[in-house]
DNA sequence: AAGTAATCGAGACGGTACGTCCCGTCTTAGC
DNA sequence: GCTAAGACGGGACGTACCGTCTCGATTACTT
């Protein structure tokens, strides 16, 4: 038996697929697998070789982008760190392109269990970032509910669309949550 | 010209359609238009005559049910009223049947603008209930963000599924929000 | 008990229905019952009160027109009478409007047994006219096959469209059939 | 640019579709596209990928069958050849199964231009067979009208249903037409 | 250099749901 | 009582995607 034969896999294709998915999502066009494959100049089978379902592709496309979003450098206080992080998160999520993408992601996750798993992982990662910030200043407080209040407002407004998701909201919310955490400590 | 001619809308059919939609949603079966029509003993055209899309049907079905959910009777304090309402809301939303339905609704709303409009109306109605409770005790406080924190946690957990939506959570969240509101007043 | 109440039935409506059917047929537009009713400014139920099916309406519309088509006056010989009748029949049937109508009729008759019955009656009537002409000159000859040859060529060409249906063809065919009948006598 | 990419057309599927169509037609069951697809174990899209309409499928199914129907071997005389061919044609077309099929085909052709084109081709092929027989014995006679008399009687009787389509009729008609042709030569 | 095999783009496949169209029936209010 | 309008249950239509399967072409390692 030999170590390896055959053509190597094309990493450009993988990148093209993720880009195509993000583009479609952001453009508001229907995100069909055929459309992704066509736009990426890739066969559908190539997509299924690497992802278990359409939703998983879309989510991975998003996740990559989102990871490098909000700052984690410290400002010297819980209030400051919280505000910097939450405001940046809200500011980014509030851009029209990003909003469309996040909505698209939830839409996929609700129809596809693979996508749901990736979304769960993605949001867990985001929550973890926030935990770490809180833990640095208040290591013993139970922060679960506070964290969910932050992301809850974000996603709720994104999905329903009844109110702004912007930096100011993030700032205001961060201050409120900081007070709440200090009181609980 | 006449005011109206032709057969009137059959309200039994309307009720049967909404019931069928809710049943399928709650049963976790795929909510196909054909399935709704079949279960309601109704032609598909009858559905499309009165609703612009599948999602709109599903949402209207839900909205009707949800309106009579959480109590609005007063307990004598903001804390008490808030806790009663939020805890009841979380308890109801946390049942598996209801969770499935709400998730299905968002899924529809994200793909269908008509459904999105109905979801917006539904959630606006829910928020309004909460505003009224707060306003009774603190008429001058800006409650928007507080209200969104409550429903934000609810929907965020429902959609991601990483944490419980139950009465205890509702109780705890209500207390936190009450404190927050008193501080802001 | 009263002798009669209610609105009298509207014979104009009947005429309007038949006209509408013929118009649609000749115009090549899809002959749906809704279209007939709409064009005739008539309720669908009014149509079904008088005809058993859509096809029957269409056929009656045609039959009325067709009955007064070919001459039956005598010219003094079998050849002459036959030629006059057949040439006139072919000339009339060959007009584009008439062709479209006849094709439409067969189309209805093939999908609707009521329509088929009326078409059978209509064609029987047409054949009868031809029998009478032949019988006047050759009372004892079996003319069935000869008659079917005449109408066969007519309908076959109308339906397939591979060759002309015109006066010249009718003339030529009449001469051939006359010879055939004389030989058989 | 490549000559071809992608999976090739599945000829088994094509055969299964045509068989299913013929079976339904012959069985007198409603020839639904869904029924054809279901019986052929084929997706509806596969049918629409290769035929422009339902009627085209049905006609192609028929055409294939019909080509190997009537004999073209010579018997030694025009009368003999004509009788053999026409009698065989009438005998075959007169079977209940075949009659139903042919009627169904015309029905399709009258509603669908693609089907009409295939029917035109099919009938042209049948006429050509008859021309060839006549031409062998009488190369210079104009046989168009004679040929249409034969097929005219066939189709006229099939569609109206007022008289038999059987071997005896074919035999009698062949004799008549043979005489007619000899006279014209 | 020739042989071998994994991977590629393309696209046909079986299947499910969609939203539209039309049929023939039923139900109104108006004349 | 009959009408025009039009809603009803039902069912076929042709389209859009899904996720799988099948091609010939390409690529890269092994011999």
mmCIF file of C-alpha atoms (C1' of nucleotides) in Angstrom, chain A residues 2 4 6-8 31-34 44-45 48 54, chain F residues 16-22 25-30:
data_model
loop_
_atom_site.group_PDB
_atom_site.id
_atom_site.type_symbol
_atom_site.label_atom_id
_atom_site.label_comp_id
_atom_site.label_asym_id
_atom_site.label_seq_id
_atom_site.Cartn_x
_atom_site.Cartn_y
_atom_site.Cartn_z
ATOM 1 C CA UNK A 2 1.287 3.379 -0.903
ATOM 2 C CA UNK A 4 -0.706 8.623 -1.349
ATOM 3 C CA UNK A 6 -3.856 10.991 -7.051
ATOM 4 C CA UNK A 7 -4.548 14.601 -7.480
ATOM 5 C CA UNK A 8 -4.202 16.836 -4.454
ATOM 6 C CA UNK A 31 -28.428 30.749 -1.354
ATOM 7 C CA UNK A 32 -28.868 27.527 -3.281
ATOM 8 C CA UNK A 33 -26.176 24.952 -3.580
ATOM 9 C CA UNK A 34 -26.284 25.255 -7.308
ATOM 10 C CA UNK A 44 -21.440 20.322 -6.330
ATOM 11 C CA UNK A 45 -19.713 17.132 -5.345
ATOM 12 C CA UNK A 48 -20.258 17.784 -0.398
ATOM 13 C CA UNK A 54 -25.515 23.395 2.533
ATOM 14 C "C1'" DA F 16 -36.745 25.023 -8.314
ATOM 15 C "C1'" DC F 17 -33.621 22.758 -5.291
ATOM 16 C "C1'" DC F 18 -31.869 19.036 -2.764
ATOM 17 C "C1'" DG F 19 -28.245 15.608 -2.184
ATOM 18 C "C1'" DT F 20 -26.399 11.588 -5.067
ATOM 19 C "C1'" DC F 21 -24.281 9.582 -9.009
ATOM 20 C "C1'" DT F 22 -21.583 9.466 -13.273
ATOM 21 C "C1'" DA F 25 -10.271 15.740 -18.035
ATOM 22 C "C1'" DT F 26 -6.604 16.983 -15.032
ATOM 23 C "C1'" DT F 27 -2.997 16.365 -11.835
ATOM 24 C "C1'" DA F 28 0.624 14.273 -9.191
ATOM 25 C "C1'" DC F 29 2.789 10.499 -7.197
ATOM 26 C "C1'" DT F 30 5.027 5.755 -8.098
#
